[in-house]
Coordinates of C-alpha atoms in Angstrom, one line a residue:
Chain A
M1 CA 0.0 0.3 0.1
M2 CA 1.3 3.4 -0.3
D3 CA 2.8 5.6 2.5
T4 CA 1.1 8.5 4.3
Q5 CA 4.0 11.0 2.9
L6 CA 2.6 10.3 -0.5
L7 CA -0.7 10.0 -0.1
I8 CA -0.5 13.7 1.8
S9 CA 1.1 15.1 -0.5
G10 CA -0.9 13.7 -3.3
V11 CA -4.3 14.7 -1.5
I12 CA -2.9 18.7 -1.3
F13 CA -1.7 18.3 -5.1
G14 CA -5.2 17.6 -6.2
L15 CA -7.3 20.1 -3.9
S16 CA -5.3 22.5 -5.4
I17 CA -6.2 21.5 -8.9
G18 CA -10.0 21.1 -7.8
S19 CA -9.3 25.1 -6.6
I20 CA -8.2 25.7 -10.8
F21 CA -10.8 24.1 -11.7
F22 CA -13.6 25.7 -9.8
L23 CA -12.7 28.8 -10.1
M24 CA -13.1 28.2 -13.9
A25 CA -15.8 26.2 -13.6
I26 CA -18.0 28.5 -11.6
G27 CA -18.0 30.7 -14.3
L28 CA -19.3 28.4 -16.8
S29 CA -21.8 27.0 -14.6
L30 CA -22.7 30.7 -14.0
C31 CA -22.9 31.4 -17.3
F32 CA -25.2 28.1 -18.1
G33 CA -27.2 29.0 -15.4
L34 CA -28.0 32.6 -15.9
M35 CA -27.5 32.8 -20.2
R36 CA -28.1 29.6 -21.5
I37 CA -24.7 30.1 -23.0
I38 CA -21.8 27.4 -23.0
S39 CA -19.3 29.7 -23.2
L40 CA -15.5 28.5 -24.3
D41 CA -14.2 32.3 -23.7
Q42 CA -13.5 31.7 -20.6
L43 CA -10.6 29.5 -21.1
L44 CA -9.2 32.3 -22.6
Y45 CA -9.9 34.4 -20.5
Y46 CA -8.0 31.4 -18.2
S47 CA -5.3 32.0 -20.7
I48 CA -4.9 35.9 -20.7
G49 CA -4.3 36.1 -16.6
A50 CA -1.7 33.1 -17.0
Y51 CA 0.4 36.0 -19.9
I52 CA -0.3 38.7 -18.3
T53 CA 0.4 37.3 -15.0
Y54 CA 4.0 36.4 -16.4
S55 CA 4.3 39.6 -18.4
I56 CA 3.5 42.1 -14.4
S57 CA 5.7 39.2 -12.7
L58 CA 8.8 39.8 -15.1
V59 CA 8.9 43.2 -15.4
T60 CA 7.9 43.9 -11.3
G61 CA 9.2 40.6 -10.2
S62 CA 6.1 40.5 -7.8
M63 CA 3.4 37.2 -9.5
W64 CA 0.6 38.6 -6.9
L65 CA 0.6 41.9 -8.4
G66 CA 0.5 39.9 -11.6
A67 CA -2.0 37.7 -11.2
L68 CA -3.8 40.9 -10.2
A69 CA -3.0 43.3 -13.3
G70 CA -4.6 39.2 -15.2
M71 CA -7.6 39.6 -13.7
V72 CA -8.3 43.1 -13.8
V73 CA -6.8 42.8 -17.5
A74 CA -9.5 39.3 -17.8
G75 CA -12.3 41.0 -16.9
I76 CA -11.9 44.2 -19.2
I77 CA -11.8 41.8 -21.7
S78 CA -14.6 39.8 -20.7
F79 CA -16.7 42.8 -20.6
G80 CA -15.7 44.2 -24.8
V81 CA -16.5 40.8 -25.1
E82 CA -20.1 40.1 -24.0
R83 CA -20.5 44.3 -25.5
F84 CA -20.0 43.6 -28.8
I85 CA -21.1 39.8 -29.4
F86 CA -23.1 38.1 -26.6
L87 CA -25.1 40.5 -26.5
R88 CA -26.6 40.4 -29.7
I89 CA -26.8 37.0 -28.9
Y90 CA -28.5 35.6 -25.9
E91 CA -31.4 34.5 -27.6
R92 CA -30.4 32.0 -29.5
D93 CA -29.5 28.8 -30.4
I94 CA -27.3 27.2 -26.9
A95 CA -25.3 25.2 -29.9
F96 CA -25.0 28.6 -31.4
T97 CA -23.5 30.3 -29.0
M98 CA -20.9 27.6 -27.5
I99 CA -19.3 27.5 -31.8
T100 CA -19.3 31.3 -31.5
S101 CA -17.3 31.3 -28.2
F102 CA -15.8 28.8 -29.3
G103 CA -14.6 30.9 -32.4
I104 CA -13.2 34.0 -30.1
L105 CA -10.8 31.2 -28.2
I106 CA -9.7 30.3 -30.9
G107 CA -9.3 33.7 -32.7
G108 CA -7.9 34.6 -29.1
V109 CA -5.1 32.2 -29.0
G110 CA -4.1 33.7 -32.9
V111 CA -3.6 36.8 -30.6
I112 CA -1.6 34.6 -27.6
K113 CA 0.3 33.8 -30.3
F114 CA 1.0 37.0 -32.7
F115 CA 1.8 38.9 -28.9
W116 CA 3.9 35.9 -27.0
G117 CA 4.7 33.9 -29.2
V118 CA 4.6 30.0 -29.2
V119 CA 7.4 28.7 -26.7
P120 CA 5.4 27.9 -23.3
R121 CA 6.5 30.5 -20.9
P122 CA 7.5 29.4 -16.8
V123 CA 6.5 31.8 -13.9
P124 CA 8.3 32.3 -10.9
I125 CA 6.4 31.0 -7.5
P126 CA 6.4 33.5 -5.3
M127 CA 7.0 31.4 -2.3
I128 CA 9.1 28.1 -1.5
T129 CA 8.6 28.2 1.8
Q130 CA 7.7 24.1 2.9
I131 CA 5.8 23.8 6.0
S132 CA 5.7 21.0 7.5
I133 CA 1.9 18.4 8.3
M134 CA 2.7 15.3 9.6
G135 CA 5.7 15.0 8.9
T136 CA 5.6 16.3 5.1
E137 CA 6.7 18.8 3.6
I138 CA 3.9 21.2 1.9
P139 CA 4.4 23.7 -0.5
V140 CA 2.7 26.8 1.1
Y141 CA 2.3 28.0 -2.2
R142 CA -0.5 25.5 -3.3
L143 CA -2.1 26.0 0.2
I144 CA -2.5 29.9 0.2
V145 CA -4.2 28.5 -3.6
I146 CA -6.6 26.5 -2.0
A147 CA -7.3 29.4 0.9
I148 CA -8.4 31.5 -2.3
S149 CA -10.4 29.2 -3.6
L150 CA -12.6 29.2 -0.3
L151 CA -12.3 32.2 0.4
V152 CA -14.5 32.9 -3.5
Y153 CA -17.0 29.9 -2.5
L154 CA -18.0 32.7 0.4
G155 CA -17.7 35.3 -1.4
I156 CA -20.0 34.6 -4.0
W157 CA -21.9 32.4 -1.7
L158 CA -22.2 36.1 -0.2
F159 CA -22.9 38.5 -3.0
L160 CA -25.6 35.5 -4.3
N161 CA -27.6 34.7 -1.0
R162 CA -27.0 38.8 0.4
T163 CA -27.7 41.4 -1.8
I164 CA -30.4 42.3 -4.3
I165 CA -28.1 41.5 -7.7
G166 CA -27.1 38.6 -6.1
K167 CA -31.2 37.5 -5.5
A168 CA -31.9 38.2 -8.7
I169 CA -28.8 36.2 -10.2
R170 CA -30.1 32.8 -8.6
A171 CA -33.9 34.2 -9.2
G172 CA -33.2 34.0 -12.5
I173 CA -31.0 31.0 -12.9
E174 CA -34.5 29.4 -12.3
D175 CA -36.8 31.4 -14.3
V176 CA -35.4 34.6 -16.6
E177 CA -38.8 35.9 -18.1
H178 CA -40.1 36.4 -14.0
V179 CA -37.0 38.7 -13.0
E180 CA -38.3 40.1 -16.1
G181 CA -41.6 40.9 -15.4
L182 CA -40.6 42.4 -11.4
G183 CA -38.8 45.5 -13.7
I184 CA -35.4 44.0 -13.6
N185 CA -32.6 44.6 -16.3
V186 CA -32.3 41.2 -16.9
Y187 CA -28.8 41.7 -20.2
R188 CA -27.9 44.2 -16.4
L189 CA -27.4 40.9 -14.6
F190 CA -26.2 39.2 -18.0
T191 CA -23.4 41.4 -17.9
I192 CA -22.3 41.8 -14.4
T193 CA -22.3 37.4 -14.0
F194 CA -20.0 37.9 -17.1
I195 CA -17.9 39.5 -15.7
I196 CA -17.8 38.3 -12.9
A197 CA -16.8 35.2 -14.7
G198 CA -13.9 36.3 -17.1
T199 CA -12.6 37.9 -13.7
L200 CA -12.6 34.5 -12.1
S201 CA -11.0 32.4 -15.0
G202 CA -8.1 34.9 -15.4
L203 CA -7.7 34.3 -12.1
A204 CA -7.6 30.9 -11.9
G205 CA -5.1 31.7 -14.5
G206 CA -2.9 33.6 -12.8
L207 CA -2.8 31.4 -9.8
Y208 CA -1.8 28.6 -12.5
A209 CA 0.5 30.1 -14.2
P210 CA 3.6 29.2 -11.4
L211 CA 2.5 25.9 -11.3
I212 CA 2.6 25.7 -14.8
M213 CA 4.3 27.1 -17.5
V214 CA 2.0 29.0 -19.4
D215 CA 1.5 28.0 -23.0
P216 CA -1.3 29.4 -25.7
Q217 CA -2.4 25.6 -25.9
M218 CA -3.3 26.1 -22.1
G219 CA -7.0 26.5 -22.5
L220 CA -7.9 24.3 -24.6
E221 CA -5.8 21.5 -22.7
V222 CA -8.1 22.3 -19.2
M223 CA -11.2 23.0 -21.8
P224 CA -12.4 18.5 -21.3
F225 CA -11.4 18.6 -17.2
I226 CA -13.7 21.9 -17.1
F227 CA -16.6 20.9 -19.4
M228 CA -16.6 17.5 -16.6
V229 CA -16.4 19.5 -13.4
V230 CA -19.3 21.4 -14.6
I231 CA -21.1 18.4 -16.0
I232 CA -20.5 16.2 -13.0
G233 CA -22.1 19.0 -9.8
G234 CA -24.5 20.2 -12.4
L235 CA -24.7 22.7 -15.1
G236 CA -25.9 26.1 -12.4
S237 CA -25.3 25.2 -8.8
I238 CA -22.2 26.7 -7.7
K239 CA -22.2 24.0 -4.3
G240 CA -22.2 21.0 -6.7
T241 CA -19.3 22.5 -9.1
L242 CA -16.8 23.1 -5.6
I243 CA -18.0 19.9 -5.0
S244 CA -17.5 18.2 -8.0
A245 CA -13.9 20.2 -8.7
F246 CA -12.9 18.4 -6.0
L247 CA -13.4 15.0 -6.7
V248 CA -12.0 14.9 -10.7
G249 CA -9.1 17.2 -8.5
Q250 CA -8.6 13.6 -6.1
V251 CA -9.3 12.2 -9.1
V252 CA -6.9 13.0 -10.5
S253 CA -3.7 13.3 -8.7
I254 CA -4.9 9.3 -6.1
G255 CA -5.1 8.2 -9.9
S256 CA -2.1 9.5 -10.7
L257 CA 0.0 7.6 -7.9
I258 CA -2.4 3.7 -8.1
Y259 CA -1.8 4.0 -12.0
A260 CA -0.9 6.5 -13.8
P261 CA -2.7 5.8 -17.4
L262 CA -5.3 5.6 -16.4
A263 CA -5.7 9.2 -13.5
Q264 CA -6.1 11.6 -16.3
M265 CA -8.9 9.0 -18.0
A266 CA -10.1 8.0 -15.0
P267 CA -12.7 11.5 -14.7
F268 CA -14.7 11.1 -17.9
A269 CA -15.3 7.8 -17.0
I270 CA -17.5 8.7 -13.8
M271 CA -18.9 11.4 -15.7
L272 CA -20.3 9.3 -18.0
L273 CA -21.7 7.1 -15.1
I274 CA -22.8 10.2 -13.8
L275 CA -24.5 11.5 -17.0
L276 CA -26.3 8.2 -17.3
I277 CA -27.5 8.3 -14.2
K278 CA -28.9 11.3 -13.8
P279 CA -28.2 13.4 -17.0
T280 CA -28.5 16.8 -14.1
G281 CA -25.4 16.0 -12.3
L282 CA -24.8 15.9 -8.3
Y283 CA -26.9 19.1 -8.2
G284 CA -27.9 20.5 -11.5
S285 CA -31.3 21.2 -10.4
K286 CA -34.9 19.8 -12.2
L287 CA -35.9 23.5 -12.8
L288 CA -33.6 24.4 -15.5
K289 CA -36.5 24.4 -19.2
R290 CA -33.8 23.7 -21.7
Chain B
M1 CA -35.0 9.6 -68.3
L2 CA -35.0 13.2 -66.7
K3 CA -36.0 12.8 -63.8
L4 CA -33.4 10.2 -63.0
F5 CA -30.7 12.8 -64.7
R6 CA -32.2 16.3 -62.6
W7 CA -31.5 13.6 -59.2
W8 CA -28.2 13.1 -60.7
W9 CA -26.6 16.6 -61.9
G10 CA -26.2 18.4 -59.2
I11 CA -23.2 15.9 -57.5
L12 CA -22.2 15.4 -60.6
L13 CA -21.8 18.8 -61.5
A14 CA -19.8 19.2 -58.1
F15 CA -18.7 16.4 -58.0
L16 CA -16.8 17.7 -61.9
L17 CA -15.9 21.0 -60.5
L18 CA -13.7 19.2 -57.6
A19 CA -12.4 17.0 -60.3
V20 CA -10.8 20.0 -61.9
L21 CA -9.7 21.9 -59.0
R22 CA -8.1 18.5 -59.0
V23 CA -5.2 20.1 -61.7
F24 CA -5.1 23.2 -60.7
L25 CA -4.3 21.6 -57.1
P26 CA -1.4 19.5 -55.3
L27 CA -2.2 16.3 -54.6
P28 CA -2.0 15.8 -51.9
F29 CA -4.0 19.0 -51.2
S30 CA -6.8 17.2 -53.4
N31 CA -6.4 14.0 -51.0
E32 CA -6.4 16.2 -48.5
I33 CA -9.5 17.6 -49.3
I34 CA -12.2 13.8 -50.1
I35 CA -11.1 12.6 -47.3
F36 CA -12.0 15.8 -44.5
S37 CA -14.9 16.4 -46.2
I38 CA -16.6 12.7 -46.3
Y39 CA -15.2 13.1 -42.3
T40 CA -17.0 16.1 -42.6
M41 CA -20.6 14.6 -43.9
G42 CA -22.0 12.4 -40.8
C43 CA -21.0 16.0 -38.3
S44 CA -22.9 17.9 -41.0
F45 CA -25.6 15.3 -41.0
L46 CA -26.1 14.8 -37.8
L47 CA -25.5 18.6 -36.7
G48 CA -28.0 19.4 -39.8
R49 CA -30.6 17.4 -39.4
V50 CA -30.9 15.6 -36.3
G51 CA -29.9 18.7 -34.0
F52 CA -27.7 16.5 -32.7
I53 CA -24.0 18.8 -32.0
S54 CA -20.8 16.8 -31.4
F55 CA -17.1 17.6 -30.3
G56 CA -16.2 13.9 -30.5
Q57 CA -16.3 12.6 -33.9
P58 CA -12.8 12.3 -33.7
A59 CA -13.4 9.2 -31.5
Y60 CA -15.3 7.6 -33.9
L61 CA -12.4 9.1 -36.9
A62 CA -9.5 7.4 -34.5
T63 CA -11.5 4.1 -34.4
G64 CA -12.0 3.8 -37.8
A65 CA -8.2 4.7 -38.6
Y66 CA -6.9 2.3 -35.6
A67 CA -9.1 -1.0 -37.0
T68 CA -7.2 -0.7 -39.9
A69 CA -3.9 0.5 -39.1
F70 CA -3.8 -2.7 -36.7
Y71 CA -5.1 -5.2 -40.0
L72 CA -2.5 -4.1 -41.3
F73 CA 0.1 -3.3 -39.0
Y74 CA -0.7 -7.4 -37.1
F75 CA -2.2 -9.2 -39.7
G76 CA -2.6 -8.8 -43.4
T77 CA -1.9 -6.5 -46.3
N78 CA -4.9 -5.4 -48.3
P79 CA -6.4 -2.2 -48.1
Y80 CA -9.6 -2.6 -49.3
I81 CA -10.1 -5.1 -46.6
G82 CA -8.6 -3.1 -43.7
I83 CA -10.8 0.2 -44.8
L84 CA -13.9 -2.3 -44.7
I85 CA -13.1 -3.8 -41.1
G86 CA -12.0 0.4 -40.4
I87 CA -16.4 0.4 -41.2
L88 CA -17.0 -2.6 -39.4
A89 CA -15.5 -1.5 -35.9
G90 CA -17.3 2.3 -36.0
L91 CA -20.5 0.4 -37.2
L92 CA -20.4 -1.4 -33.9
I93 CA -19.0 1.3 -31.7
S94 CA -21.9 3.6 -32.9
L95 CA -24.3 1.1 -31.9
I96 CA -23.2 0.4 -28.3
V97 CA -22.4 3.5 -27.0
G98 CA -25.8 5.9 -29.5
P99 CA -28.3 4.2 -27.4
L100 CA -26.6 5.6 -24.2
F101 CA -26.1 8.9 -25.6
V102 CA -28.3 9.2 -27.9
R103 CA -30.9 9.9 -24.9
L104 CA -28.8 13.3 -23.3
R105 CA -30.7 16.3 -24.7
S106 CA -28.2 18.0 -26.8
D107 CA -25.5 20.0 -25.3
Y108 CA -24.9 17.3 -22.8
F109 CA -24.6 15.4 -25.9
A110 CA -22.1 17.4 -27.4
L111 CA -19.7 17.3 -24.3
V112 CA -20.7 13.1 -23.9
N113 CA -18.6 13.0 -27.3
L114 CA -15.8 14.9 -26.7
A115 CA -15.3 12.5 -23.3
L116 CA -15.6 9.6 -25.1
A117 CA -13.0 11.1 -27.2
V118 CA -10.7 12.2 -24.2
I119 CA -11.4 8.7 -23.5
I120 CA -10.1 7.5 -26.9
F121 CA -7.2 9.2 -26.9
Y122 CA -6.0 8.6 -23.1
M123 CA -7.0 4.8 -24.0
M124 CA -4.0 4.9 -27.3
Q125 CA -1.9 7.1 -25.6
K126 CA -1.7 5.2 -22.3
V127 CA -2.8 2.0 -21.6
L128 CA -3.2 0.2 -25.2
A129 CA 0.3 1.6 -25.6
G130 CA 1.5 -1.8 -26.1
I131 CA -0.3 -2.1 -29.0
T132 CA -0.8 0.9 -30.2
K133 CA 2.9 2.0 -29.2
G134 CA 1.8 5.4 -28.0
D135 CA 2.6 8.6 -29.3
N136 CA 5.3 7.4 -31.9
G137 CA 1.7 5.9 -33.6
L138 CA 2.2 2.5 -36.0
W139 CA 3.8 3.3 -38.5
F140 CA 2.9 0.1 -41.8
L141 CA 3.0 2.6 -45.3
T142 CA 5.0 -0.4 -46.7
N143 CA 2.9 -3.3 -45.2
I144 CA 0.3 -2.3 -47.3
A145 CA 0.7 -4.9 -50.4
S146 CA -0.2 -3.5 -53.7
T147 CA -3.9 -4.1 -55.5
P148 CA -4.5 -5.1 -59.2
V149 CA -6.6 -2.7 -60.5
L150 CA -7.2 0.9 -58.1
D151 CA -3.1 0.4 -56.6
L152 CA -4.3 2.4 -53.1
T153 CA -0.2 2.3 -52.8
K154 CA -0.2 5.4 -54.9
P155 CA -1.6 8.5 -54.1
N156 CA -2.8 9.4 -57.5
H157 CA -4.9 6.1 -58.2
F158 CA -5.9 6.4 -54.5
Y159 CA -7.3 9.8 -55.3
I160 CA -9.3 7.9 -58.2
F161 CA -10.4 5.7 -55.0
A162 CA -11.3 8.4 -52.8
F163 CA -13.2 10.5 -55.5
L164 CA -15.7 7.6 -56.3
V165 CA -15.2 6.6 -52.9
A166 CA -17.2 9.9 -52.4
L167 CA -19.8 10.2 -54.8
A168 CA -20.8 7.2 -53.6
I169 CA -21.2 8.6 -50.6
W170 CA -22.8 12.3 -51.7
A171 CA -25.4 10.4 -53.4
F172 CA -26.4 8.2 -50.5
Y173 CA -26.8 11.1 -48.6
K174 CA -29.0 12.8 -51.1
Y175 CA -30.4 9.4 -50.9
L176 CA -31.3 9.6 -47.3
N177 CA -32.0 12.8 -47.5
D178 CA -35.2 12.9 -49.8
T179 CA -36.2 9.2 -47.8
L180 CA -39.2 9.1 -44.9
F181 CA -36.3 8.4 -42.8
G182 CA -34.6 12.1 -43.8
A183 CA -37.6 13.8 -43.3
C184 CA -37.8 12.4 -39.5
C185 CA -34.4 12.9 -38.6
L186 CA -35.6 17.2 -39.8
A187 CA -38.8 16.4 -37.8
S188 CA -37.8 14.5 -35.1
K189 CA -35.0 17.8 -35.3
I190 CA -37.5 21.1 -35.4
N191 CA -40.8 19.1 -32.9
E192 CA -40.0 15.9 -31.1
D193 CA -42.8 15.9 -29.5
K194 CA -44.7 16.2 -32.8
V195 CA -42.5 13.1 -34.0
K196 CA -43.9 11.0 -31.4
F197 CA -47.3 12.1 -32.1
L198 CA -47.3 11.1 -35.6
G199 CA -45.9 7.1 -34.2
Y200 CA -42.8 7.4 -35.2
S201 CA -39.8 6.5 -32.3
N202 CA -37.6 9.4 -31.8
F203 CA -35.3 7.4 -30.2
K204 CA -35.1 4.7 -33.5
I205 CA -34.6 7.9 -35.2
R206 CA -31.7 9.0 -33.7
L207 CA -30.3 6.2 -33.9
T208 CA -30.0 5.4 -37.2
A209 CA -28.7 8.5 -38.0
F210 CA -26.1 8.4 -35.4
V211 CA -24.7 5.0 -35.8
I212 CA -24.7 5.7 -40.2
A213 CA -23.3 9.5 -38.9
N214 CA -20.3 8.3 -37.2
T215 CA -20.3 4.8 -39.3
T216 CA -19.5 7.5 -42.2
T217 CA -16.8 9.6 -39.8
A218 CA -15.0 5.1 -39.4
L219 CA -14.5 5.0 -42.9
A220 CA -12.9 8.5 -43.6
G221 CA -10.7 7.5 -40.3
S222 CA -9.7 4.6 -42.2
M223 CA -9.3 6.0 -45.0
Y224 CA -6.8 8.3 -43.5
A225 CA -4.8 5.2 -42.6
V226 CA -4.4 4.2 -45.7
Y227 CA -4.0 7.3 -47.3
L228 CA -1.0 8.0 -44.2
G229 CA 0.4 5.3 -43.7
F230 CA 0.6 6.0 -40.6
V231 CA -1.6 5.9 -37.6
S232 CA -1.0 8.5 -33.6
P233 CA -3.2 9.3 -30.6
E234 CA -3.3 13.4 -31.5
M235 CA -5.5 12.0 -34.1
T236 CA -7.8 11.9 -31.6
S237 CA -7.0 14.9 -29.6
A238 CA -9.4 17.9 -27.8
H239 CA -7.5 20.0 -29.7
R240 CA -8.9 18.9 -32.4
A241 CA -12.2 18.3 -32.3
A242 CA -13.7 20.7 -33.2
D243 CA -12.5 20.3 -36.5
P244 CA -16.0 19.3 -38.2
V245 CA -17.9 21.2 -36.7
V246 CA -16.0 23.7 -37.5
V247 CA -16.0 23.1 -40.8
T248 CA -19.7 22.2 -41.1
I249 CA -20.5 25.7 -40.6
L250 CA -18.3 27.1 -42.9
G251 CA -19.8 25.7 -45.1
G252 CA -23.2 25.9 -44.3
V253 CA -25.2 23.5 -41.6
G254 CA -27.3 20.7 -43.2
T255 CA -26.2 21.6 -46.7
L256 CA -25.9 18.2 -49.7
Y257 CA -22.4 20.5 -50.6
G258 CA -21.6 22.3 -47.4
P259 CA -18.9 19.4 -45.5
I260 CA -17.3 20.3 -50.1
V261 CA -16.7 23.8 -49.7
G262 CA -15.9 23.9 -46.0
A263 CA -13.2 21.6 -45.9
I264 CA -11.8 23.2 -49.4
A265 CA -12.2 26.5 -47.7
Y266 CA -10.9 25.5 -44.2
T267 CA -7.9 23.3 -46.0
G268 CA -6.9 26.3 -48.2
M269 CA -6.8 28.6 -45.5
K270 CA -5.0 26.8 -43.0
D271 CA -2.3 26.1 -46.0
L272 CA -2.4 29.6 -47.6
I273 CA -2.8 31.3 -43.6
S274 CA -0.3 29.3 -42.4
G275 CA 2.7 29.9 -45.3
L276 CA 2.0 33.0 -44.8
I277 CA 2.3 34.4 -41.4
G278 CA 2.2 30.9 -39.0
N279 CA -0.8 32.3 -36.8
W280 CA -4.0 30.7 -39.2
E281 CA -6.2 30.3 -35.7
L282 CA -6.8 33.9 -35.9
F283 CA -8.0 34.1 -38.5
I284 CA -11.0 30.8 -37.9
G285 CA -11.4 32.7 -35.2
F286 CA -12.5 35.3 -36.4
L287 CA -13.6 34.2 -39.8
L288 CA -16.4 31.7 -37.2
V289 CA -17.0 34.6 -35.7
F290 CA -18.2 36.9 -38.5
I291 CA -20.2 33.8 -39.4
M292 CA -21.9 32.9 -37.1
L293 CA -23.0 36.5 -36.1
A294 CA -23.4 37.0 -40.2
G295 CA -26.6 35.4 -40.0
E296 CA -25.1 31.5 -39.3
K297 CA -25.6 30.1 -43.5
G298 CA -22.1 29.3 -44.0
I299 CA -20.6 30.1 -47.7
W300 CA -22.7 27.1 -49.0
G301 CA -25.4 28.3 -46.9
S302 CA -25.4 31.8 -48.4
L303 CA -24.0 30.6 -52.4
E304 CA -27.0 27.9 -53.0
P305 CA -30.0 30.9 -53.1
L306 CA -28.0 32.5 -55.0
L307 CA -27.1 29.7 -57.4
K308 CA -30.4 28.2 -57.9
K309 CA -32.2 31.6 -58.8
A310 CA -29.2 31.9 -61.7
F311 CA -30.2 28.7 -63.1
F312 CA -33.9 28.3 -62.5
R313 CA -35.3 31.5 -63.1
K314 CA -37.9 30.2 -65.4
S315 CA -38.5 27.1 -63.7
A316 CA -40.7 26.7 -61.0
F317 CA -38.6 26.0 -58.2
K318 CA -39.2 23.6 -55.5
P319 CA -36.8 24.3 -52.2
E320 CA -35.3 21.1 -50.9
R321 CA -36.3 19.0 -47.8

């Protein structure tokens, strides 16, 4: 059997990957829930967040500043995309938005290649200190990533449950037409949600950048995993997204300790199984009409 | 006689143009176009006729390709039998996964297909690495034997073969669109409740369409395998998952000649632009967004009404069902 040290570092590794998945999937999930669009371009904001982090940390030497700048830039770009493209196509079929956003993603990858080239870039880890948990050395940075994602979950939860705008968004997830009937401008809600989604994707990219190499295809590489997290958790559910993100992270990480070739494949098998048993995902609302 | 001619003339004209194109374009490019358009045909049928958007077409492509590759690498030398085995493998896998997948709604359908593509990718790359040689792929170009009439080892003979196969497939799909089954597919896309009300089974219609489309995709895969003489897991990676969907949209969803036009435009642009600046994604991406915003009809979808107006100005024109 595997020893405790390996297991603990595996769990921490899985949790930190799961945090990144969560930060990205939450945007996709909210966008699907409220606007009924599948917004593949979240993966673009993820790459942009990572690249801005790279550039800023190269200039200023501070990765945290870079991640912050990445967040802001990703938010601004998502605002522009929403204004110019998505505003025209909210009424259309879901497959239509999927293909359009895929076009944005591919075009954006082209822009990234134009500015930064195709060579993978390293981002320095901001803190190399390690702390010891039950005799296992754990990098502090991974713990901070986990903490940030939990804080984001708390913040989103408070936002959705304690503020008027958040309550309107939650109501919109159940039934957009009734919210519109109450005199609330749903298009403003859409814009707000889209910016939140883009910003969080940018944050995910920025936080993940020091742990991997930043390259133009990085968005496409995580795409299947993000989809899987959203589907397993149930489209439109924040709690489900958190749980399934950590689940998928653990399966990838622990699975690779047991039998490496299966690790990348196992989550997909789980997703197939869950979809065939419960087509709405773990916490998907049955009220969703489409 | 006239009726028969009228039925065939569109296909014959299209393929005549394709044959003329062969004179001007290099051979590898022509081969690529033909195989790619067969690959796209299945996706176009699923998307345009049945309303299923699939991001997992590479899964079926790779199934056909690997079945052919296994046969040619380990067992035999005859490429025709290899292609036949590829088709059978495609039929088999779509019969296995079809009943599970076609129950799902359209957006989930896209994602489970993507999941299947990823599973097959890792199976070929890691789990079955003993037989598939992992990332190196299987090389069997020298194993393919010369056959008497059409020698598939020669690129120009392969072109004739691919041309004939494509012609047969287009005739088949045109026939399919005219039958009751084709009408049922379209009906089940537009209003499934009414189809049920008329006494047809949505499940059976969709399953049949799924099996037909993905067997076509597997055929394209096995043709790739024979043409290139090697297969690798790269073929089914998630990066390329959207290629057929993009080409379908580019050509025009659900139109008969959309896949050919789309394949020519896509392959041409990829070659042309990557030759110029090496940044073709930018153009493809923005072209895709532009086409979607301009009314999602695609190149052929926009041209078709204009051409019909030009050729059929006098006669009473019946729109294609």
